[in-house]
Amino acid sequence: MEKKWLVVSHLHAQFQLPYLQARRTLPNSQGMLTTNFQLFTCSGKTFLFWIGPIPALFSTDLQLVKQVLADRTGLYQKDFLVPVLNSLFGNGVVFINGDDWKRHRKVVLPAFTHDKIKSMSAVAAEVTKQMMQQWREQARQSGGKGAAAEIDMIVAFNDLTSRINGRVAFGTSHQDVEEVVAFMRKMQKLATAATLDPPILWYLPTRRNWQVRRVNKQLRSKIMSIMQARLAAMSGGGECGNGDLLGLLLEAWTPQRRAGAETLTTDEVVDECKTFFAAGQETTATLLVWAMFLLAAHPEWQDRVREEVLREFPDGGAGEAPGADVLGQLKLLHMVLLEASRLYPPFVYIQRRAAMDVVLGGIKVPRGTVVSIPIAMLHRDREVWGPDADEFNPTRFEHGAARAAKDPKALLTFSMGPRVCTGQSFGIVEAQVAMAMILSKFSFSLSPKYVHKPKYLLSLTPRSGMPLIVKNLDG
Ligand code: HEM
């Protein structure tokens, strides 16, 4: 085949769509996803579109996608296409490249060791216990039959993961943690709203852009004050580490970068704090929301998983964190989480930008081209996942993620290759702990008010909330 730009002419109408509009319309619902996917399969899996003046390849060709994600030579780089993401993540490990990325990754990786995940699961259990207490109270107050309450899972899980991530990042005792969390949530809301603006507004001094700057400044000064307080405690003979992310970052902190050393500047420490929260909070909340939705929509699976939880973790509601041995036995729960993350991946798309001219899947790709990787669509490819790709079928993960589809790397919830999610185990364990505890004490079903209309902004969430009727099993 001649190597040239591949332009699928009868998708011309789609090229006209501004990129973000396309982003909003493509994965809107299960039906919409399927329709668009058929459009792609019948017209080739890769096409060209434009983000303003920037050419972009959109591909559902798994082999091409793997070639991009597995690259270790720096051919495909991360890039902020939406400037507000810069305020949300800063120059943290998610968006930087090259030697800077290696240096940052080396500093933050110890935050994700087995021991750290173990202490995180204790925090997750404690915070989940508090949330369940609120649910019980709401059920009691509703006075409804069988002590049930309607609870919006989006609100509940964003609150839960904010508190867990805030405490894991900054330690459990610091009074400022709640404030940092509130600023981060504000920034996330502003960033989400900004993704809907026409791109030209991203660069103009709009009211929203001023707000972003203001909140970013407040956030930075709050993180700085936490850093100063920790340093003061250290100079008074206290512990620097505290075992949390901030402790690790402070160990690597020098106000000036020293060449060749694994050090972080002040701004880089602040940005890594923001990144830890921005990369891990909403993603894990989204995974929990969709897992609960799927179990509410498939009560037979809810019963099966609850049975497993009660067998392996009879003390679930008492608030003890299930240990690694218990989590290892919750196989059905793990399968359900993987299947939820396949059908509703929190990151619907990820992107890279070609750092030089390359040939990708037989297509000549000029330097600067964006490669857009639609994880949600790849996860529903019937050729890869089988004819039931659109169905909820956790048993496909019975023998692990690598054997669930025709290609062992087909599950891209956490991406793959050198830039794979560092918080993968963290997010999964957090979700396992919360789900195990909830399942052991509550049953849940979809509220009649629920409307199935997923929308994708920064993550894939239900457009009008996720109200579930939650029933206290203890009556
Ligand atoms: C269910 C939860 C999560 C999902 C679905 C998820 C998904 C992802 C994906 C798809 C990427 C790759 C992004 C890209 O290539 O552009 C990524 C990267 C990353 N994630 Fe997660 N993530 C989750 C939880 C977390 C948590 C809890 C943390 C930390 C607290 C975290 C920290 C990171 C970091 C630091 C990166 C950047 C890695 C690098 O570029 O070297 N993630 N995540």
Coordinates of C-alpha atoms and ligand atoms in Angstrom, one line a residue:
M1 CA 0.0 0.0 0.0
E2 CA 1.2 3.5 -0.8
K3 CA 2.3 5.3 2.3
K4 CA 0.3 8.4 2.5
W5 CA -2.2 10.3 4.6
L6 CA -5.2 8.2 5.0
V7 CA -8.3 10.4 4.6
V8 CA -11.6 8.6 4.7
S9 CA -13.7 10.8 2.4
H10 CA -17.2 9.8 3.4
L11 CA -16.3 10.7 7.0
H12 CA -15.8 14.2 5.6
A13 CA -18.7 15.5 7.7
Q14 CA -16.9 14.3 10.8
F15 CA -13.8 16.3 9.9
Q16 CA -15.8 19.4 10.0
L17 CA -16.8 18.8 13.6
P18 CA -14.6 20.6 16.0
Y19 CA -12.7 18.0 17.9
L20 CA -14.3 18.6 21.2
Q21 CA -17.8 18.4 19.7
A22 CA -16.8 15.0 18.2
R23 CA -15.5 14.0 21.6
R24 CA -18.8 14.8 23.2
T25 CA -21.0 13.1 20.6
L26 CA -19.0 9.9 20.0
P27 CA -19.3 8.1 23.3
N28 CA -22.6 9.5 24.5
S29 CA -24.3 6.2 25.2
Q30 CA -23.9 2.6 24.6
G31 CA -26.0 2.8 21.5
M32 CA -24.2 5.8 20.1
L33 CA -20.8 4.2 20.7
T34 CA -21.9 1.1 18.8
T35 CA -23.3 3.2 15.9
N36 CA -20.1 5.2 15.6
F37 CA -18.0 2.2 15.9
Q38 CA -19.8 0.6 13.0
L39 CA -19.1 3.7 11.1
F40 CA -15.5 3.3 11.8
T41 CA -15.2 -0.4 11.0
C42 CA -17.0 0.0 7.7
S43 CA -14.8 2.9 6.7
G44 CA -11.4 1.9 8.0
K45 CA -10.1 2.1 11.5
T46 CA -7.9 5.2 11.2
F47 CA -8.9 8.6 9.9
L48 CA -7.6 12.1 9.9
F49 CA -9.3 15.1 11.5
W50 CA -8.2 18.6 12.6
I51 CA -8.0 20.3 16.0
G52 CA -8.1 23.8 14.7
P53 CA -4.8 23.9 12.6
I54 CA -3.4 20.7 14.2
P55 CA -3.7 17.5 12.2
A56 CA -4.9 14.5 14.3
L57 CA -5.1 10.8 13.6
F58 CA -8.0 9.0 15.3
S59 CA -7.5 5.2 15.4
T60 CA -9.3 2.2 16.6
D61 CA -6.6 -0.1 15.1
L62 CA -5.2 -1.9 18.2
Q63 CA -1.9 -2.7 16.6
L64 CA -1.3 0.9 15.7
V65 CA -2.3 2.0 19.1
K66 CA 0.0 -0.5 20.8
Q67 CA 2.9 0.7 18.5
V68 CA 2.3 4.3 19.9
L69 CA 1.9 3.3 23.5
A70 CA 4.8 0.8 23.7
D71 CA 7.3 3.3 22.2
R72 CA 10.2 3.9 24.5
T73 CA 12.2 6.2 22.2
G74 CA 10.2 9.4 22.8
L75 CA 8.6 9.4 19.4
Y76 CA 5.2 10.0 20.8
Q77 CA 5.0 12.6 23.5
K78 CA 2.4 13.9 25.9
D79 CA 1.1 17.4 25.3
F80 CA -1.4 19.7 26.9
L81 CA -3.9 20.3 24.1
V82 CA -6.4 22.0 26.5
P83 CA -4.4 24.7 28.4
V84 CA -6.5 24.4 31.5
L85 CA -5.2 20.9 32.0
N86 CA -1.9 22.6 32.7
S87 CA -3.4 24.3 35.7
L88 CA -4.9 21.1 36.9
F89 CA -1.8 18.9 36.6
G90 CA 1.0 21.4 36.2
N91 CA 4.4 19.9 35.3
G92 CA 3.6 16.7 37.2
V93 CA 4.5 13.2 35.9
V94 CA 1.3 12.8 33.8
F95 CA 2.1 15.4 31.2
I96 CA 5.9 15.8 31.1
N97 CA 8.3 14.0 28.8
G98 CA 11.9 12.8 28.4
D99 CA 14.4 13.2 31.2
D100 CA 12.1 15.3 33.3
W101 CA 9.5 12.5 33.3
K102 CA 12.1 9.9 34.3
R103 CA 13.3 12.1 37.2
H104 CA 9.8 12.7 38.4
R105 CA 8.7 9.1 38.0
K106 CA 11.6 7.9 40.0
V107 CA 10.7 10.2 42.9
V108 CA 6.9 9.3 42.9
L109 CA 7.1 5.6 42.3
P110 CA 7.8 4.7 45.9
A111 CA 4.5 6.2 46.8
F112 CA 2.9 3.2 45.1
T113 CA 4.7 0.3 46.7
H114 CA 3.0 -2.7 48.3
D115 CA 3.4 -1.2 51.8
K116 CA 2.0 2.2 50.8
I117 CA -1.0 0.6 49.2
K118 CA -1.6 -1.4 52.3
S119 CA -1.7 1.8 54.4
M120 CA -3.9 3.4 51.8
S121 CA -6.4 0.6 52.1
A122 CA -6.7 1.2 55.8
V123 CA -7.5 4.9 55.0
A124 CA -10.0 3.8 52.4
A125 CA -11.7 1.5 54.9
E126 CA -11.9 4.2 57.5
V127 CA -13.4 6.8 55.1
T128 CA -15.8 4.2 53.5
K129 CA -17.0 3.3 57.0
Q130 CA -17.8 7.0 57.6
M131 CA -19.6 7.2 54.3
M132 CA -21.7 4.1 55.1
Q133 CA -22.6 5.6 58.4
Q134 CA -24.0 8.6 56.5
W135 CA -25.9 6.2 54.2
R136 CA -27.4 4.4 57.2
E137 CA -28.5 7.7 58.7
Q138 CA -30.0 8.9 55.4
A139 CA -31.9 5.6 55.1
R140 CA -33.1 5.9 58.6
Q141 CA -34.3 9.5 58.1
S142 CA -36.0 8.7 54.8
G143 CA -38.4 6.6 57.0
G144 CA -39.0 4.6 53.8
K145 CA -39.9 0.9 53.8
G146 CA -36.9 -1.3 54.6
A147 CA -34.6 1.6 55.5
A148 CA -33.7 2.7 52.0
A149 CA -32.4 6.0 50.7
E150 CA -31.8 7.5 47.3
I151 CA -28.1 8.4 47.0
D152 CA -26.3 10.0 44.1
M153 CA -23.2 7.8 43.6
I154 CA -21.3 10.6 41.8
V155 CA -21.5 12.9 44.8
A156 CA -20.8 10.1 47.2
F157 CA -17.8 8.6 45.5
N158 CA -16.2 11.9 44.5
D159 CA -16.4 12.8 48.2
L160 CA -15.0 9.4 49.2
T161 CA -12.1 9.4 46.8
S162 CA -11.3 13.1 47.5
R163 CA -11.0 12.4 51.2
I164 CA -9.0 9.2 50.7
N165 CA -6.6 10.7 48.2
G166 CA -6.2 13.9 50.2
R167 CA -5.3 12.0 53.3
V168 CA -2.9 9.6 51.5
A169 CA -1.2 12.5 49.8
F170 CA -0.7 14.8 52.8
G171 CA -1.1 12.6 55.8
T172 CA -4.0 12.0 58.0
S173 CA -3.7 14.8 60.5
H174 CA -3.2 18.0 58.6
Q175 CA -6.1 20.4 59.0
D176 CA -5.4 22.0 55.6
V177 CA -6.1 18.8 53.6
E178 CA -9.8 19.5 53.4
E179 CA -9.0 23.0 51.9
V180 CA -6.6 21.6 49.3
V181 CA -9.3 19.0 48.3
A182 CA -11.9 21.8 48.0
F183 CA -9.5 23.8 45.7
M184 CA -8.7 20.8 43.6
R185 CA -12.4 20.0 43.2
K186 CA -13.0 23.6 42.2
M187 CA -10.2 23.4 39.6
Q188 CA -11.6 20.1 38.2
K189 CA -15.0 21.7 37.8
L190 CA -13.5 24.7 36.0
A191 CA -11.4 22.5 33.8
T192 CA -14.4 20.3 32.9
A193 CA -16.4 23.4 31.9
A194 CA -13.5 24.8 29.9
T195 CA -13.3 21.6 27.7
L196 CA -16.7 22.6 26.4
D197 CA -15.6 26.1 25.3
P198 CA -14.6 26.8 21.7
P199 CA -10.7 26.4 21.6
I200 CA -10.3 30.1 20.9
L201 CA -11.6 30.9 24.4
W202 CA -8.9 28.8 26.1
Y203 CA -6.4 31.5 25.2
L204 CA -8.5 34.6 25.9
P205 CA -8.8 36.4 29.3
T206 CA -12.3 35.1 29.9
R207 CA -14.0 35.1 33.3
R208 CA -13.4 31.4 33.6
N209 CA -9.7 31.7 32.8
W210 CA -9.3 34.4 35.5
Q211 CA -11.1 32.1 37.9
V212 CA -8.7 29.3 37.0
R213 CA -5.7 31.5 37.7
R214 CA -7.1 32.6 41.0
V215 CA -8.0 29.2 42.3
N216 CA -4.6 27.9 41.1
K217 CA -2.9 30.6 43.1
Q218 CA -4.8 29.8 46.2
L219 CA -4.2 26.1 45.7
R220 CA -0.5 26.6 45.3
S221 CA -0.2 28.7 48.4
K222 CA -2.2 26.2 50.4
I223 CA 0.1 23.3 49.3
M224 CA 3.1 25.5 50.1
S225 CA 1.8 26.2 53.6
I226 CA 1.4 22.4 54.2
M227 CA 5.0 21.9 52.9
Q228 CA 6.3 24.6 55.3
A229 CA 4.4 23.1 58.2
R230 CA 5.9 19.7 57.5
L231 CA 9.3 21.2 57.2
A232 CA 8.9 23.0 60.5
A233 CA 7.8 19.8 62.2
M234 CA 11.0 18.1 60.8
S235 CA 13.3 20.8 62.1
G236 CA 11.7 20.3 65.5
G237 CA 12.8 16.7 65.3
G238 CA 9.7 15.3 63.7
E239 CA 9.5 12.8 60.9
C240 CA 9.9 14.1 57.3
G241 CA 8.5 11.1 55.6
N242 CA 5.3 10.4 57.5
G243 CA 5.0 7.6 54.8
D244 CA 2.8 9.8 52.6
L245 CA 3.4 11.3 49.1
L246 CA 4.3 14.7 50.5
G247 CA 7.0 13.1 52.6
L248 CA 8.6 11.5 49.6
L249 CA 8.4 14.7 47.6
L250 CA 10.0 16.7 50.4
E251 CA 12.8 14.2 50.6
A252 CA 13.6 15.1 46.9
W253 CA 12.9 18.8 47.3
T254 CA 15.5 21.4 46.8
P255 CA 14.5 24.9 45.8
Q256 CA 16.9 24.7 42.9
R257 CA 17.3 21.7 40.6
R258 CA 20.7 20.0 40.9
A259 CA 21.9 18.6 37.6
G260 CA 21.9 14.8 37.5
A261 CA 20.2 14.4 40.9
E262 CA 16.7 13.1 41.5
T263 CA 15.5 16.4 43.0
L264 CA 12.4 18.4 42.5
T265 CA 12.0 22.2 42.6
T266 CA 9.4 23.9 44.7
D267 CA 7.0 24.2 41.7
E268 CA 7.6 20.6 40.8
V269 CA 6.6 19.4 44.3
V270 CA 3.5 21.5 44.2
D271 CA 2.6 20.1 40.7
E272 CA 3.2 16.5 41.8
C273 CA 0.8 17.1 44.7
K274 CA -1.8 18.4 42.3
T275 CA -1.1 15.5 39.9
F276 CA -1.5 12.8 42.5
F277 CA -5.0 14.2 43.2
A278 CA -6.0 15.1 39.7
A279 CA -4.9 11.7 38.2
G280 CA -6.3 9.5 40.9
Q281 CA -9.4 11.0 42.4
E282 CA -12.0 11.4 39.7
T283 CA -10.8 8.3 37.9
T284 CA -11.3 6.0 40.9
A285 CA -14.7 7.6 41.7
T286 CA -15.8 7.0 38.1
L287 CA -14.8 3.4 38.2
L288 CA -16.8 3.0 41.4
V289 CA -19.8 4.8 40.0
W290 CA -20.0 2.5 36.9
A291 CA -19.3 -0.7 38.9
M292 CA -22.2 0.2 41.2
F293 CA -24.4 1.0 38.2
L294 CA -23.6 -2.4 36.5
L295 CA -24.3 -4.3 39.7
A296 CA -27.5 -2.4 40.2
A297 CA -28.6 -3.2 36.6
H298 CA -27.5 -6.9 37.0
P299 CA -28.9 -8.0 40.4
E300 CA -27.9 -11.6 39.8
W301 CA -24.2 -10.4 39.7
Q302 CA -24.7 -8.2 42.7
D303 CA -25.9 -11.3 44.6
R304 CA -23.0 -13.4 43.4
V305 CA -20.4 -10.8 44.4
R306 CA -22.1 -10.2 47.8
E307 CA -22.0 -13.9 48.5
E308 CA -18.3 -14.0 47.7
V309 CA -17.7 -10.9 49.9
L310 CA -19.6 -12.3 52.9
R311 CA -17.8 -15.6 52.6
E312 CA -14.3 -14.2 52.4
F313 CA -14.8 -11.0 54.3
P314 CA -17.5 -11.6 56.9
D315 CA -16.4 -8.6 59.0
G316 CA -16.8 -6.2 56.1
G317 CA -19.1 -3.7 57.7
A318 CA -17.0 -3.4 60.9
G319 CA -14.6 -1.1 59.1
E320 CA -11.5 -3.2 59.2
A321 CA -9.5 -2.9 55.9
P322 CA -9.6 -6.2 54.0
G323 CA -6.0 -7.4 53.8
A324 CA -4.2 -8.4 50.6
D325 CA -5.1 -12.0 51.3
V326 CA -8.8 -11.2 51.5
L327 CA -8.7 -9.0 48.4
G328 CA -6.9 -11.8 46.5
Q329 CA -9.9 -14.0 47.2
L330 CA -12.5 -11.6 46.0
K331 CA -12.1 -12.8 42.4
L332 CA -15.7 -12.0 41.2
L333 CA -15.4 -8.5 42.6
H334 CA -12.1 -8.0 40.7
M335 CA -13.7 -9.4 37.5
V336 CA -16.6 -7.0 37.9
L337 CA -14.3 -4.0 38.3
L338 CA -12.3 -5.0 35.2
E339 CA -15.5 -5.4 33.2
A340 CA -16.8 -2.0 34.5
S341 CA -13.5 -0.4 33.5
R342 CA -13.8 -2.0 30.0
L343 CA -17.3 -0.9 29.3
Y344 CA -17.0 2.5 31.0
P345 CA -13.3 3.4 31.1
P346 CA -12.8 6.6 33.2
F347 CA -10.3 7.9 30.5
V348 CA -12.3 7.5 27.3
Y349 CA -9.5 8.9 25.2
I350 CA -5.8 9.5 25.6
Q351 CA -3.5 11.3 23.2
R352 CA 0.1 11.6 22.0
R353 CA 1.9 13.9 19.7
A354 CA 4.5 12.8 17.1
A355 CA 7.8 14.3 18.1
M356 CA 9.1 13.8 14.5
D357 CA 8.0 12.4 11.1
V358 CA 7.1 8.8 11.6
V359 CA 5.4 6.0 9.7
L360 CA 2.6 4.6 11.7
G361 CA 0.5 1.6 10.6
G362 CA 1.6 2.3 7.0
I363 CA 0.7 6.0 7.2
K364 CA 3.2 8.8 6.9
V365 CA 2.6 10.9 9.9
P366 CA 4.3 14.4 10.0
R367 CA 5.8 15.7 13.2
G368 CA 3.3 17.5 15.4
T369 CA 0.4 15.3 14.5
V370 CA -1.8 14.3 17.4
V371 CA -2.6 10.6 17.7
S372 CA -6.0 10.2 19.5
I373 CA -6.6 6.8 21.1
P374 CA -10.2 6.1 21.9
I375 CA -10.0 3.6 24.7
A376 CA -13.8 3.3 25.1
M377 CA -14.2 2.3 21.4
L378 CA -11.2 -0.1 21.4
H379 CA -12.8 -1.8 24.4
R380 CA -15.9 -2.6 22.3
D381 CA -14.2 -3.9 19.2
R382 CA -16.0 -7.2 18.4
E383 CA -13.0 -8.5 16.5
V384 CA -10.9 -8.2 19.6
W385 CA -13.5 -8.8 22.4
G386 CA -15.9 -11.1 20.7
P387 CA -19.5 -10.7 19.6
D388 CA -20.6 -9.8 23.2
A389 CA -18.3 -6.8 23.3
D390 CA -21.2 -4.5 24.2
E391 CA -22.5 -6.8 26.9
F392 CA -21.7 -6.9 30.6
N393 CA -20.0 -10.2 31.0
P394 CA -17.4 -10.3 33.9
T395 CA -16.7 -14.0 33.2
R396 CA -14.5 -12.9 30.3
F397 CA -11.9 -11.9 33.0
E398 CA -12.1 -15.3 34.7
H399 CA -8.5 -16.1 33.7
G400 CA -7.2 -12.6 34.0
A401 CA -7.1 -9.5 31.9
A402 CA -4.4 -10.9 29.5
R403 CA -6.7 -13.8 28.5
A404 CA -10.0 -11.9 28.3
A405 CA -9.7 -10.9 24.6
K406 CA -7.9 -12.0 21.5
D407 CA -5.0 -9.6 22.3
P408 CA -3.4 -9.8 25.7
K409 CA -3.0 -6.0 25.7
A410 CA -6.6 -5.2 24.7
L411 CA -7.6 -3.8 28.1
L412 CA -6.4 -0.2 28.0
T413 CA -8.2 1.2 31.1
F414 CA -4.8 2.1 32.6
S415 CA -3.0 2.4 29.2
M416 CA 0.1 0.3 28.6
G417 CA 3.8 0.7 27.9
P418 CA 6.2 3.0 29.7
R419 CA 3.5 5.6 30.5
V420 CA 1.2 3.0 32.1
C421 CA -0.8 4.4 35.1
T422 CA 1.4 4.4 38.2
G423 CA -1.7 4.4 40.4
Q424 CA -3.3 1.3 38.9
S425 CA -3.0 -1.0 41.9
F426 CA -3.9 2.0 44.2
G427 CA -7.1 2.7 42.3
I428 CA -8.1 -0.9 42.0
V429 CA -7.5 -1.7 45.7
E430 CA -9.3 1.5 46.7
A431 CA -12.3 0.4 44.7
Q432 CA -12.1 -3.2 46.0
V433 CA -12.1 -2.0 49.6
A434 CA -15.0 0.4 49.1
M435 CA -17.1 -2.1 47.1
A436 CA -16.5 -5.0 49.5
M437 CA -17.5 -3.0 52.5
I438 CA -20.6 -1.6 50.7
L439 CA -21.7 -5.0 49.4
S440 CA -21.5 -6.6 52.8
K441 CA -23.9 -4.0 54.3
F442 CA -26.1 -2.6 51.5
S443 CA -28.1 -3.8 48.5
F444 CA -28.8 -1.3 45.8
S445 CA -30.9 -0.8 42.7
L446 CA -31.3 1.8 40.0
S447 CA -33.6 4.7 40.9
P448 CA -36.5 5.2 38.5
K449 CA -35.0 8.8 38.0
Y450 CA -31.8 7.4 36.5
V451 CA -31.3 8.3 32.8
H452 CA -28.6 6.4 30.9
K453 CA -26.7 9.1 29.2
P454 CA -23.0 8.9 29.8
K455 CA -21.0 12.1 28.9
Y456 CA -17.3 12.5 28.5
L457 CA -15.6 15.6 29.7
L458 CA -12.5 14.9 31.8
S459 CA -13.9 11.5 32.6
L460 CA -16.9 9.4 31.6
T461 CA -19.8 10.2 33.9
P462 CA -23.6 9.9 33.8
R463 CA -25.0 13.2 32.5
S464 CA -27.7 13.6 35.1
G465 CA -26.2 11.8 38.1
M466 CA -26.3 8.2 39.2
P467 CA -29.2 7.9 41.8
L468 CA -29.3 4.5 43.3
I469 CA -31.8 3.2 45.9
V470 CA -29.5 2.0 48.7
K471 CA -31.0 -0.4 51.3
N472 CA -29.4 -1.2 54.6
L473 CA -29.2 -5.0 54.8
D474 CA -29.3 -4.8 58.6
G475 CA -32.8 -3.3 58.4
Ligands
HEM1 C1 -9.5 3.6 38.2 C2 -8.6 4.5 38.4 C3 -7.6 5.0 37.4 C4 -7.7 4.9 36.0 C5 -8.7 4.3 35.1 C6 -6.4 5.5 35.5 C7 -6.1 5.6 34.2 C8 -4.9 6.1 33.7 C9 -4.5 6.2 32.3 C10 -5.3 5.7 31.2 C11 -3.3 6.7 32.3 C12 -2.4 7.1 31.0 C13 -2.7 8.5 30.6 C14 -2.0 8.8 29.3 O1 -1.3 8.0 28.8 O2 -2.3 9.9 28.8 C15 -2.9 7.0 33.6 C16 -1.7 7.6 34.0 C17 -1.4 8.0 35.3 N1 -2.1 7.7 36.4 FE1 -3.8 6.7 36.5 N2 -5.7 5.9 36.6 C18 -6.4 5.6 37.7 C19 -6.0 5.8 39.0 C20 -4.9 6.5 39.4 C21 -4.5 6.8 40.8 C22 -5.3 6.4 42.0 C23 -3.3 7.5 40.7 C24 -2.5 8.1 41.8 C25 -3.0 8.4 43.0 C26 -3.0 7.6 39.3 C27 -1.8 8.2 38.8 C28 -1.4 8.2 37.5 C29 -0.2 8.8 37.1 C30 0.8 9.5 37.9 C31 -0.2 8.7 35.7 C32 0.9 9.1 34.7 C33 2.0 8.0 34.5 C34 3.1 8.5 33.6 O3 2.8 9.1 32.6 O4 4.2 8.1 33.9 N3 -3.9 7.0 38.5 N4 -3.9 6.6 34.5

